[in-house]
Short mmCIF file of C-alpha atoms and ligand atoms in Angstrom, two decimals:
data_model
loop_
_atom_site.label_atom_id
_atom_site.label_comp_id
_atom_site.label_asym_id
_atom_site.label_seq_id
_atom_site.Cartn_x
_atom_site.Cartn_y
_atom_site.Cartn_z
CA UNK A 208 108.28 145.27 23.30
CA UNK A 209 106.49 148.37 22.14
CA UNK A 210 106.56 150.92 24.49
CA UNK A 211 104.16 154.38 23.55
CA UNK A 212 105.99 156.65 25.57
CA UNK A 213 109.67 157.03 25.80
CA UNK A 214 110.64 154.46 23.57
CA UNK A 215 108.41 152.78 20.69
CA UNK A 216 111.11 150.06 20.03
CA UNK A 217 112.57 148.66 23.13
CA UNK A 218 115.53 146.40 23.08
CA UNK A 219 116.24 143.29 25.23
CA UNK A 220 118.33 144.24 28.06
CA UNK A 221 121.98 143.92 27.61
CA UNK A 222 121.09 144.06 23.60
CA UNK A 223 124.79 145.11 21.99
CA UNK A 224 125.05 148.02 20.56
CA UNK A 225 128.05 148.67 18.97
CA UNK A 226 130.11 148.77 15.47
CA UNK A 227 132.48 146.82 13.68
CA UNK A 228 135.96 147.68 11.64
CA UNK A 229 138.91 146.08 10.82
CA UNK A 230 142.75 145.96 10.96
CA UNK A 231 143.51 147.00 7.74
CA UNK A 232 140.91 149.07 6.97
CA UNK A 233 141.89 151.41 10.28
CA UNK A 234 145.30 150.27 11.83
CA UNK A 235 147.68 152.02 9.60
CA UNK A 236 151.30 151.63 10.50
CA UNK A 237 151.38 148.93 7.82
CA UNK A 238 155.07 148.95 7.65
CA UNK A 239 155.60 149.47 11.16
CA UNK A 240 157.17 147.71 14.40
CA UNK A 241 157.81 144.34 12.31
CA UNK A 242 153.87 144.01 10.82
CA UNK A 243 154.83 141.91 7.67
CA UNK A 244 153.03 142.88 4.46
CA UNK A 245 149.72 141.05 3.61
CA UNK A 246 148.19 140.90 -0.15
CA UNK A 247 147.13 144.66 0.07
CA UNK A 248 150.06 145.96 1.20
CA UNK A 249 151.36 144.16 -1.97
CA UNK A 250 149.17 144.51 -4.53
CA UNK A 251 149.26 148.20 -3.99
CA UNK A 252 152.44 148.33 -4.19
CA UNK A 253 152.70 146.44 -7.54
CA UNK A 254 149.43 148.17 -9.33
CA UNK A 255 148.68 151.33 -6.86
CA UNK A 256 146.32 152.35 -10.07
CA UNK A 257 143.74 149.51 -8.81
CA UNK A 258 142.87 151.76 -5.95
CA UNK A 259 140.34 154.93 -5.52
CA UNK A 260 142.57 158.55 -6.20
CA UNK A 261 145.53 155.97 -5.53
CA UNK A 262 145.40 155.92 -2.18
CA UNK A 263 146.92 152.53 -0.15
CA UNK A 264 146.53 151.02 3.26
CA UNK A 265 149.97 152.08 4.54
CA UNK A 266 148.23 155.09 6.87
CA UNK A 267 144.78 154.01 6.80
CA UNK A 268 142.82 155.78 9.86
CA UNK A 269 145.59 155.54 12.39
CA UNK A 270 144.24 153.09 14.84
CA UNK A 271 147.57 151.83 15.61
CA UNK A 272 148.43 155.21 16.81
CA UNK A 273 145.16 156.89 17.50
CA UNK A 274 142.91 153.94 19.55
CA UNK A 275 143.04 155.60 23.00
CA UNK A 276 141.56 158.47 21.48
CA UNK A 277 138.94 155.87 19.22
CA UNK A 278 137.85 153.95 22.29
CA UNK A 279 136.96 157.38 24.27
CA UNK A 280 134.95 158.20 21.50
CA UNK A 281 133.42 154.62 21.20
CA UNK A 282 132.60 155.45 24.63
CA UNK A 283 131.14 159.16 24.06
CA UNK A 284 128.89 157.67 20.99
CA UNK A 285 127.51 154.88 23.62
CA UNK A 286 128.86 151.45 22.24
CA UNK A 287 128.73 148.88 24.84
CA UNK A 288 130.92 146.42 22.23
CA UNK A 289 133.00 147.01 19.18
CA UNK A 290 134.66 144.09 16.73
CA UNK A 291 137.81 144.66 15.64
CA UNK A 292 140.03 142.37 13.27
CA UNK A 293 143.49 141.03 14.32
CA UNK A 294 146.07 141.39 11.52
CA UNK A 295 148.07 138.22 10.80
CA UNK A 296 150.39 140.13 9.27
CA UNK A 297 151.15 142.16 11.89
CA UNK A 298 150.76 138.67 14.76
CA UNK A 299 152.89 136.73 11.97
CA UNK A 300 155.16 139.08 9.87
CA UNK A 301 155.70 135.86 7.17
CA UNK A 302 151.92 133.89 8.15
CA UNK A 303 153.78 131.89 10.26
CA UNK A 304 157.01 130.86 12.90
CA UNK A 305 158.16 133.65 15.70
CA UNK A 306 155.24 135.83 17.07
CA UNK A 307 155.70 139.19 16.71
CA UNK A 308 155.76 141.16 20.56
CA UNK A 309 155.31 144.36 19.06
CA UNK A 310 151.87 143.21 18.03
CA UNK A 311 151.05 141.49 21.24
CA UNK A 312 151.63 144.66 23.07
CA UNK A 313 149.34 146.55 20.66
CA UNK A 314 146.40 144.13 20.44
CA UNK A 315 146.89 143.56 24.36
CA UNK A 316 147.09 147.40 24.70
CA UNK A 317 143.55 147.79 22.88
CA UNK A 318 141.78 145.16 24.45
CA UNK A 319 142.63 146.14 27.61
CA UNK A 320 141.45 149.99 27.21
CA UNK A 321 137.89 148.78 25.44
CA UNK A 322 137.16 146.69 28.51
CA UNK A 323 138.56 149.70 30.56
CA UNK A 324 135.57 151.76 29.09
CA UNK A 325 132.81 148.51 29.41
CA UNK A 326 133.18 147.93 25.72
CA UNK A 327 133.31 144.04 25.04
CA UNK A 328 135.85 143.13 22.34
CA UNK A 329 134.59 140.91 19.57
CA UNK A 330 137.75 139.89 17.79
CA UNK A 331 137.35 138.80 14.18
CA UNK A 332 140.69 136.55 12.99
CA UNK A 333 140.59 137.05 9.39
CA UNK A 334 139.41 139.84 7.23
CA UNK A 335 140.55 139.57 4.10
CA UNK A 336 144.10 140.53 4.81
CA UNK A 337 146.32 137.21 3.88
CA UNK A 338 149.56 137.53 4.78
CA UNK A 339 151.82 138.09 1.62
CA UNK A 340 154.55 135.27 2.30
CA UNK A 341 151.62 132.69 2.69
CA UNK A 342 149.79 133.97 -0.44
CA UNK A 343 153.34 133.25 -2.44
CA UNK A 344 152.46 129.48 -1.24
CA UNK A 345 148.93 130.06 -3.24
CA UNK A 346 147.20 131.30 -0.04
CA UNK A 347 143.98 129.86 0.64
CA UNK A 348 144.37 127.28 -2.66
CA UNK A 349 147.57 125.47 -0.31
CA UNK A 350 146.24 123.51 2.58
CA UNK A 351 149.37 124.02 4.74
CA UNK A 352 148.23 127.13 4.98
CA UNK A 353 145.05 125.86 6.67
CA UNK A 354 147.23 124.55 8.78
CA UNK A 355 149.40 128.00 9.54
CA UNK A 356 146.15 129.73 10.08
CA UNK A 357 144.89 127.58 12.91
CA UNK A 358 148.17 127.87 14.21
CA UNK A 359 147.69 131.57 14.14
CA UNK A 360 144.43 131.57 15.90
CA UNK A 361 145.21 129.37 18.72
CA UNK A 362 148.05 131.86 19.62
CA UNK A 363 145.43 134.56 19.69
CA UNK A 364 143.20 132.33 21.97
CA UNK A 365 146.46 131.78 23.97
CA UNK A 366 147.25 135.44 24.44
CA UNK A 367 144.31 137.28 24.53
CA UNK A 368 141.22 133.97 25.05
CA UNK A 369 141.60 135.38 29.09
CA UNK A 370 139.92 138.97 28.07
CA UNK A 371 138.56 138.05 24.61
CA UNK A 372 135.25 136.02 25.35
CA UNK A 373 133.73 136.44 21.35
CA UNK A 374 136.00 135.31 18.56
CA UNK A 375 135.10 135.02 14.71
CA UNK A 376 136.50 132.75 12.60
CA UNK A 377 136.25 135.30 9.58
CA UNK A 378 134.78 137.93 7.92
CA UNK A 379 132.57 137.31 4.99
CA UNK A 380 134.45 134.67 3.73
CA UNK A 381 132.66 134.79 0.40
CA UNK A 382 134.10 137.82 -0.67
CA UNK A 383 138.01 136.81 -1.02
CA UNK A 384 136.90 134.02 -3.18
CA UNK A 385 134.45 136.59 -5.09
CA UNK A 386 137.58 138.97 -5.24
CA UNK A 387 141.06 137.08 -5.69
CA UNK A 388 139.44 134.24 -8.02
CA UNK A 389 136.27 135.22 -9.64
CA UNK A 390 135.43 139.07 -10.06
CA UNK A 391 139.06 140.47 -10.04
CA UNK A 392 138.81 143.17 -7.16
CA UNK A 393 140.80 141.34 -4.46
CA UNK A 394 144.42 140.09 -4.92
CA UNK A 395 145.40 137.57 -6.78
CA UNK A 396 143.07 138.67 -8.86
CA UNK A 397 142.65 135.23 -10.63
CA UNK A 398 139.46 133.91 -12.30
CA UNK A 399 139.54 130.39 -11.99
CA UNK A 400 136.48 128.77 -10.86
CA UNK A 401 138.15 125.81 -9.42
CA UNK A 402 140.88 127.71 -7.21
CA UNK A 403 137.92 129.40 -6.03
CA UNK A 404 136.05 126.42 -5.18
CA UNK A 405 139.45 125.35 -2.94
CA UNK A 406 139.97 128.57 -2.03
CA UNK A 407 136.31 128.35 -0.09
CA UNK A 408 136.61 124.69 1.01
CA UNK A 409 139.52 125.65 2.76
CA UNK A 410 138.05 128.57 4.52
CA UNK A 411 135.71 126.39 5.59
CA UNK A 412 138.01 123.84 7.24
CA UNK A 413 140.43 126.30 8.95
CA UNK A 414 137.18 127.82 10.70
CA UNK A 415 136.00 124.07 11.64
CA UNK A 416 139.87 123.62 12.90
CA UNK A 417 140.05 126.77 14.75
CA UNK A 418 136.61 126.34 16.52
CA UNK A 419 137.91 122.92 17.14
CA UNK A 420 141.35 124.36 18.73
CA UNK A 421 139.42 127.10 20.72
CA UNK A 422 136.52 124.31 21.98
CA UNK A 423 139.37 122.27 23.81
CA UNK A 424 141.14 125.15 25.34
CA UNK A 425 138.13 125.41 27.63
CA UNK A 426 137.67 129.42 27.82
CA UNK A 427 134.23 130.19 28.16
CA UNK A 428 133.91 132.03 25.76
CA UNK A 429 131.92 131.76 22.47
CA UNK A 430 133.04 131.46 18.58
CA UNK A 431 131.43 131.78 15.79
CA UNK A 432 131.89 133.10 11.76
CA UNK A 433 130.75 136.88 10.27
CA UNK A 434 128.35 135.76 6.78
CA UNK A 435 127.39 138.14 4.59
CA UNK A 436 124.03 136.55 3.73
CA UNK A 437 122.50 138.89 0.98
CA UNK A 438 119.24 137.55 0.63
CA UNK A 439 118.33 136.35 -3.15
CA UNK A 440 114.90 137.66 -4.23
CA UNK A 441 113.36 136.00 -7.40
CA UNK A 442 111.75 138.44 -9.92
CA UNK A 443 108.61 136.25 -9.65
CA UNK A 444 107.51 133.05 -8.76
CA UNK A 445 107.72 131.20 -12.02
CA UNK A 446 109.53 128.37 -11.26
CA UNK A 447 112.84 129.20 -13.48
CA UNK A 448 112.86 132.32 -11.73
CA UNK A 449 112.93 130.75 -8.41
CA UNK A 450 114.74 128.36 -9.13
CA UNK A 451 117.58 130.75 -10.34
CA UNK A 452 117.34 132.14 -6.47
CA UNK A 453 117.44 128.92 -5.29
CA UNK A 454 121.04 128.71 -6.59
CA UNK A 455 122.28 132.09 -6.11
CA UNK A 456 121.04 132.03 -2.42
CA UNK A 457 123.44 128.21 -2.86
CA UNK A 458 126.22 129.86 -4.15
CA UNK A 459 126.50 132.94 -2.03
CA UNK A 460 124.93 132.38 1.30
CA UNK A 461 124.48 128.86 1.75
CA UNK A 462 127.67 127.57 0.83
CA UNK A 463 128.97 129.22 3.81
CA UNK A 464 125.80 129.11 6.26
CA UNK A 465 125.40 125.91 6.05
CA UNK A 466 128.53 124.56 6.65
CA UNK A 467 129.03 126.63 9.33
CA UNK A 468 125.56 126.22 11.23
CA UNK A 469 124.82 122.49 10.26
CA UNK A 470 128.29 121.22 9.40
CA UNK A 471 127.18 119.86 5.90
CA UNK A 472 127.39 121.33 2.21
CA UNK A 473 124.25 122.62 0.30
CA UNK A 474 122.95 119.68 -2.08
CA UNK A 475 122.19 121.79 -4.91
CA UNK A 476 125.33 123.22 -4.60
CA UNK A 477 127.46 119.79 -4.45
CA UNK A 478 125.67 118.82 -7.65
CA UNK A 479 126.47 121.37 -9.54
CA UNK A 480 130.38 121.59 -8.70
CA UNK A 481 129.83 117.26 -9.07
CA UNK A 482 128.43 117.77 -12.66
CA UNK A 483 130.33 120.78 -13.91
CA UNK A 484 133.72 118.61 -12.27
CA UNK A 485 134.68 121.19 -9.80
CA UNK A 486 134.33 119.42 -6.49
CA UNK A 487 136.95 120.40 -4.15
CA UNK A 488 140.33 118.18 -2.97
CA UNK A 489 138.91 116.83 0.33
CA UNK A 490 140.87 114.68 2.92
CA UNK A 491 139.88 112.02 4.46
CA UNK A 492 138.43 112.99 8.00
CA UNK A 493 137.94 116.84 7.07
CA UNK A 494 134.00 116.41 6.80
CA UNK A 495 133.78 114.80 10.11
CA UNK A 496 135.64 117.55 11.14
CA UNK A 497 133.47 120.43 9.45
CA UNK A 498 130.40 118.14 10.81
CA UNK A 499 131.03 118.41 14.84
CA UNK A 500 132.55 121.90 15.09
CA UNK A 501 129.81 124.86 13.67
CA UNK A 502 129.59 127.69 15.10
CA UNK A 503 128.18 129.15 18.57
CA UNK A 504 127.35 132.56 17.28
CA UNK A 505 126.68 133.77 14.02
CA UNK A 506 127.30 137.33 12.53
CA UNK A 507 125.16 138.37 9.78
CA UNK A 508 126.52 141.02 7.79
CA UNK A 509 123.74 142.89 5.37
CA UNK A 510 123.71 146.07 2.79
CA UNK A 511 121.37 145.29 0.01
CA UNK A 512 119.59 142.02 -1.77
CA UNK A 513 120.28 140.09 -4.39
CA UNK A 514 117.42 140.17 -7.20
CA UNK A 515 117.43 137.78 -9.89
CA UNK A 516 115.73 135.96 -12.75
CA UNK A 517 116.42 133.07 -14.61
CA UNK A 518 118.90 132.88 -17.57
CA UNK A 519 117.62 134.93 -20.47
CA UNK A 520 120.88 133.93 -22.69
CA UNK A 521 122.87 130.66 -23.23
CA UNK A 522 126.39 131.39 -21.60
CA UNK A 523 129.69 131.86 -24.17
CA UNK A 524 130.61 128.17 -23.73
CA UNK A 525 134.51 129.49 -23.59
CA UNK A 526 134.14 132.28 -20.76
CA UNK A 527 135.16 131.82 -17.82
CA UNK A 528 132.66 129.46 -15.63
CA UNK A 529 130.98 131.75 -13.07
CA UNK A 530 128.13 131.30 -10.80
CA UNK A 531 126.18 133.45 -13.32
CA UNK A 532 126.24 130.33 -15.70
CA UNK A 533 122.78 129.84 -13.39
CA UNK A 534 121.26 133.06 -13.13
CA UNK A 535 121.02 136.80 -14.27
CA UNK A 536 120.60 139.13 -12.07
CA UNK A 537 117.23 141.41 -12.19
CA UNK A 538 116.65 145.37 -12.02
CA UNK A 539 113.26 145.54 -10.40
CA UNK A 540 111.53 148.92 -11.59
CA UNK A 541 110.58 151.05 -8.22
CA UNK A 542 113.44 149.74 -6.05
CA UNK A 543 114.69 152.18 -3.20
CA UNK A 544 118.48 153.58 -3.90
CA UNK A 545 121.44 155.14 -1.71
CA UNK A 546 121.87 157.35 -4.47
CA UNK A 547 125.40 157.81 -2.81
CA UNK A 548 126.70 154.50 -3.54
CA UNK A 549 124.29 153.15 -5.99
CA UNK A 550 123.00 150.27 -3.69
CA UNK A 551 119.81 149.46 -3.52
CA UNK A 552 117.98 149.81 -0.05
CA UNK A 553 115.65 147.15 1.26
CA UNK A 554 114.92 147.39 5.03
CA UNK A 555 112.80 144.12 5.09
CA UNK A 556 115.97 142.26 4.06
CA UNK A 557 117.22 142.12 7.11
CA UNK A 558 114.05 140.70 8.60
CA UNK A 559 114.01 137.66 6.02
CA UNK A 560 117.36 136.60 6.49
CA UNK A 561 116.41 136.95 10.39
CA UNK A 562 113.27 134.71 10.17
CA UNK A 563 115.39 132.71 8.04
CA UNK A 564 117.80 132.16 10.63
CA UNK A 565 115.27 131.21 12.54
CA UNK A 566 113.00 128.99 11.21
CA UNK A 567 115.59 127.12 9.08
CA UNK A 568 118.74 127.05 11.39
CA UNK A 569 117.89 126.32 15.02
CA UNK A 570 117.32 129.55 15.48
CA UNK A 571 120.89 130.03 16.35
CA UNK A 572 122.30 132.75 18.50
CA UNK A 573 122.81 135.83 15.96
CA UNK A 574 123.26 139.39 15.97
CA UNK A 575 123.38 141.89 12.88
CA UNK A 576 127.47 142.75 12.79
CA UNK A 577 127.20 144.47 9.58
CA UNK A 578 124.90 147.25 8.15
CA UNK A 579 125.27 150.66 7.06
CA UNK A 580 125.17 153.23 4.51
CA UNK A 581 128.25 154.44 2.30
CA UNK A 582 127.84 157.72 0.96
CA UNK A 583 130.92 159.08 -1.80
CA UNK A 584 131.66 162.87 -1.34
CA UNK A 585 130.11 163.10 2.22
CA UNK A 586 132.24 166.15 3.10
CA UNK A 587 129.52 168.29 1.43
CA UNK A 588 126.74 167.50 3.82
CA UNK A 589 129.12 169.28 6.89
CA UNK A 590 127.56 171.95 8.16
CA UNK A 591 128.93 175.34 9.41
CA UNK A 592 129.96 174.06 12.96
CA UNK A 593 132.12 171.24 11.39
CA UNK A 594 129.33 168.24 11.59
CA UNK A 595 128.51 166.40 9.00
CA UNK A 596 125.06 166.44 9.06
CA UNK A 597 123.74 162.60 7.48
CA UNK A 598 120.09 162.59 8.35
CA UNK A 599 119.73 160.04 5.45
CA UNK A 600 122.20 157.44 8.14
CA UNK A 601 120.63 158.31 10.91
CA UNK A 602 116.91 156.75 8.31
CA UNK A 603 119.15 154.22 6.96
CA UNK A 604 119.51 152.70 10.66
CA UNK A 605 116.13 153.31 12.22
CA UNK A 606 113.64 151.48 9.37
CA UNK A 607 116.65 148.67 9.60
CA UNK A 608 116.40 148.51 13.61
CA UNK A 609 112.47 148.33 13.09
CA UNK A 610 112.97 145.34 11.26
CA UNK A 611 115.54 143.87 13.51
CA UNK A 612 112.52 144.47 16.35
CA UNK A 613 109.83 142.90 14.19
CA UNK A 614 111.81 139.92 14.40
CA UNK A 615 112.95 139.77 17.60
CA UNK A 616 109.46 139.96 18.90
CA UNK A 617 108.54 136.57 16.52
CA UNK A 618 111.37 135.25 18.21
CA UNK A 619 114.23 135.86 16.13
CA UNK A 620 117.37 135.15 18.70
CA UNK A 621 119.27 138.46 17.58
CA UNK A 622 121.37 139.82 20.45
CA UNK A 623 122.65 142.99 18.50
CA UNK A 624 123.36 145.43 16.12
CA UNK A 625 126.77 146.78 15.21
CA UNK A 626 126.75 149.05 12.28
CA UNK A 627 129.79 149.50 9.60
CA UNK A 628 131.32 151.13 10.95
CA UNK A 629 132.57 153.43 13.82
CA UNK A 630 134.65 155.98 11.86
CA UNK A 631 135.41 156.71 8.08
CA UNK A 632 137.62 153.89 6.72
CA UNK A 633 139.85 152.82 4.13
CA UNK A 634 137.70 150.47 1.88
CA UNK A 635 140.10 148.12 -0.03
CA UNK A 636 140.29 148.96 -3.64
CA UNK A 637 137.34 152.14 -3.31
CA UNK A 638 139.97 153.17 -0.56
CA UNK A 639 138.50 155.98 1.31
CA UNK A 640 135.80 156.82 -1.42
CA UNK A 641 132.12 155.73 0.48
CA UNK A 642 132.03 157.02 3.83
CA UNK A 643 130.10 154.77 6.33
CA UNK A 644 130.91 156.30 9.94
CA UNK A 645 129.49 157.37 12.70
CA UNK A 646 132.34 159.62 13.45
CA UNK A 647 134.38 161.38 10.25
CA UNK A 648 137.80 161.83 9.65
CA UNK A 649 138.98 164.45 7.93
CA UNK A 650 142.46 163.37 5.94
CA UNK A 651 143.40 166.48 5.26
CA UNK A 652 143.55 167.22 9.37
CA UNK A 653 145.45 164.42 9.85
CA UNK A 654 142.86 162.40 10.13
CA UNK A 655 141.05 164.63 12.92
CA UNK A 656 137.76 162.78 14.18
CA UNK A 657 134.12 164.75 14.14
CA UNK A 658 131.42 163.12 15.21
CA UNK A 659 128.52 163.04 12.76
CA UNK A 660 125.06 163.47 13.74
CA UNK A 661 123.99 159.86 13.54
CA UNK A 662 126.75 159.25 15.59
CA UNK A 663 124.97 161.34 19.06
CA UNK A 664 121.67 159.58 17.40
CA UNK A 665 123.16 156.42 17.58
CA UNK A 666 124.41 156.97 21.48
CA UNK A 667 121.06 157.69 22.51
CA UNK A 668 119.30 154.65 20.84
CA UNK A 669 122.26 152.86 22.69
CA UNK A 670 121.47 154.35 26.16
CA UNK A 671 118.08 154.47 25.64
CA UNK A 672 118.20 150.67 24.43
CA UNK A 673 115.75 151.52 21.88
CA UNK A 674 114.13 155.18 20.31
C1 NOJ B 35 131.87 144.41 4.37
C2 NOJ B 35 133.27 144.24 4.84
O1 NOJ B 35 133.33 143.40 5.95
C3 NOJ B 35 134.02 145.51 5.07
O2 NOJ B 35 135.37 145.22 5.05
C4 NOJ B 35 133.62 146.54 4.05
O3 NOJ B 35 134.42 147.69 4.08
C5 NOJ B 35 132.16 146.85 4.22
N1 NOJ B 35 131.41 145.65 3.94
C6 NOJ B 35 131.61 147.97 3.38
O4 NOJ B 35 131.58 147.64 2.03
#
């Protein structure tokens, strides 16, 4: 609704305004009170070179120690929810067997103070943080450990399903089989196109399993999957150009949206794998499986599109097979940059992959968990009073939200907006090198918080349900 006096863009009531972050990225206390290590904890300590000025994930932001003090300030910068990640690691010190109590305490401990303050959890079960034992099994690539992460989840719905009424399967699941088996920047830091292929039909099935697990403990509550759905733009409409987006959007987005929301595979994208020979090992049953258990809920993570064009070159027959066998990617001329991180800004994204959702997916229950602006060497935009003053967030946000409005009032079914994220974090291999918070942390304080200017924007767009 447009309203010309206080607000121009009103919200629907109850719309969630909030921000999302995860365990490894904030928790710190990575060797602490029996967490066992995961792949990052690992890799860094094998090649600590792979990561921005060398700095790890042992300390991180010090949720662990520091989230009394977070969820007050959640509270003072007007969130009404907040997703957080659990750690398997830290649940599971080896993936799987004895449950760790040190961990139950904590997770209890902070889901029990956000409700205190009327902030709902959304929990998130997997953000890229395998546990290290299990990846020694071949993570994702082994199928028992499918198994162990169902397992997993069903003791979260166990222990915390009573409080917890939003649970995601996992977080941009795309992006460990971009990182650990295509494009080097996650551990194991293989490129092999067919691992990676497993690697995602497995992610696939352990959400199916888990949503099947949490559907027949009866908890009221809903569960769905974070997707990172970049939209793919074409640089024009000649059909090779299109049809090079066709595949990307295949590739990237739909091989996980689709699944997820319809319970079946993208066509174009199961001919391809069938042709090139790189069709998954599936079981008998698991389709049925992935068939009757999508998702409630859908999270839609987005930063910046995807432009491309067709091929221009014939691929080195002996590289490495990568999606890129189908498509280049494109530089349009004009395009609007975060000069800060060197991503380009398009507003109306988020509006596409909204009507998208919409007119191509039931129109399924959404909200935008992800968006946000990273900015590398932030500190120099604090002021004399200590605030960093990011007028170029507080932008970033409001032509976003107008967007996010736009669709809502064609009937887009988007119940929120949580921005990346609540406070500085540590951002996996650029460590602590973009800053996207509301709220800064100074490492050098030990990690003292300051809220930022968009932050007291962002409460009163949250109290105001709109601006
Ligand atoms: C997406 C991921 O979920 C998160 O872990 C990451 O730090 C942000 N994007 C920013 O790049």
């Amino acid at each position: 609704m447009l309203n010309a006096e206080t607000n121009q863009y009103r919200f629907p009531e109850g719309f969630w305004w909030g921000s999302a972050a995860s365990a490894t990225q904030t928790e710190g206390a990575a060797d602490v009170d029996g967490k066992g290590k995961n792949i990052w904890d690992y890799w860094y300590e094998i090649e600590p070179n792979r990561f921005f000025n060398g700095v790890g994930p042992q300390k991180t932001s010090q949720f662990y120690y520091k989230y009394k003090e977070d969820i007050q300030l959640m509270k003072e910068i007007g969130h009404n929810s907040f997703r957080m990640s659990i750690s398997w690691s830290r649940m599971f010190p080896n993936g799987k067997g004895e449950v760790n109590p040190k961990a139950v305490l904590f997770y209890n401990q902070v889901i029990n103070e956000l409700i205190k303050y009327g902030i709902e959890p959304f929990v998130c079960l997997f953000h890229f943080d395998m546990p290290m034992e299990l990846q020694k099994m071949g993570g994702w690539v082994n199928r028992e450990v499918v198994d162990a992460y169902v397992s997993y989840a069903k003791t979260c719905f166990e222990l915390f399903g009573d409080r917890v009424k939003k649970w995601f399967t996992h977080n941009e699941p795309i992006v460990p089989v971009e990182g650990g088996y295509l494009y080097d920047f996650h551990y194991p830091n293989e490129v092999d196109f067919a691992k990676a292929v497993q690697v995602g039909y497995h992610t696939i099935l352990s959400s199916a399993k888990a949503i099947k697990v949490y559907k027949e403990l009866h908890q009221d509550g809903k569960i769905g999957i974070i997707l990172n759905l970049t939209p793919s733009y074409p640089r024009s409409q000649h059909p090779a150009d299109v049809k090079a987006a066709i595949l990307a959007d295949a590739f990237f987005n739909r091989s996980f949206l689709d699944p997820s929301v319809k319970g079946e595979f993208p066509a174009e994208l199961v001919q391809i794998l069938k042709e090139e020979a790189f069709m998954p090992v599936i079981n008998e049953g698991d389709l049925e499986i992935i068939k009757n258990n999508t998702v409630d809920l859908l999270g839609v993570n987005y930063y910046q599109p995807r432009r491309v064009k067709a091929k221009e070159n014939l691929p080195n027959p002996k590289a490495p097979f990568l999606p890129e066998r189908y498509f280049d990617y494109y530089i349009m001329t004009g395009r609007k940059m975060n000069p800060h991180r060197g991503w380009e800004i398009y507003e109306k994204g988020i509006y596409d992959i909204l009507k998208n959702l919409r007119d191509n997916y039931g129109n399924i229950e959404c909200f935008i968990s992800e968006n946000g602006m990273g900015v590398e060497g932030e500190e120099k935009f604090r002021d004399e009073n200590g605030i960093i003053q990011d007028d170029y967030r507080i932008e970033f946000i409001h032509e976003h939200l107008k967007w996010v409005h736009k669709a809502i009032q064609e009937g887009s079914n988007v119940k929120g907006y949580h921005l990346w994220t609540f406070m500085d974090n540590w951002s996996w291999t650029n460590s602590y090198k973009n800053r996207y918070g509301l709220i800064s942390i100074n490492l050098n304080k030990d990690g003292e918080r300051t809220i930022k200017k968009s932050g007291q924007w962002f409460k009163s767009v949250s109290l105001n349900n709109g601006f």
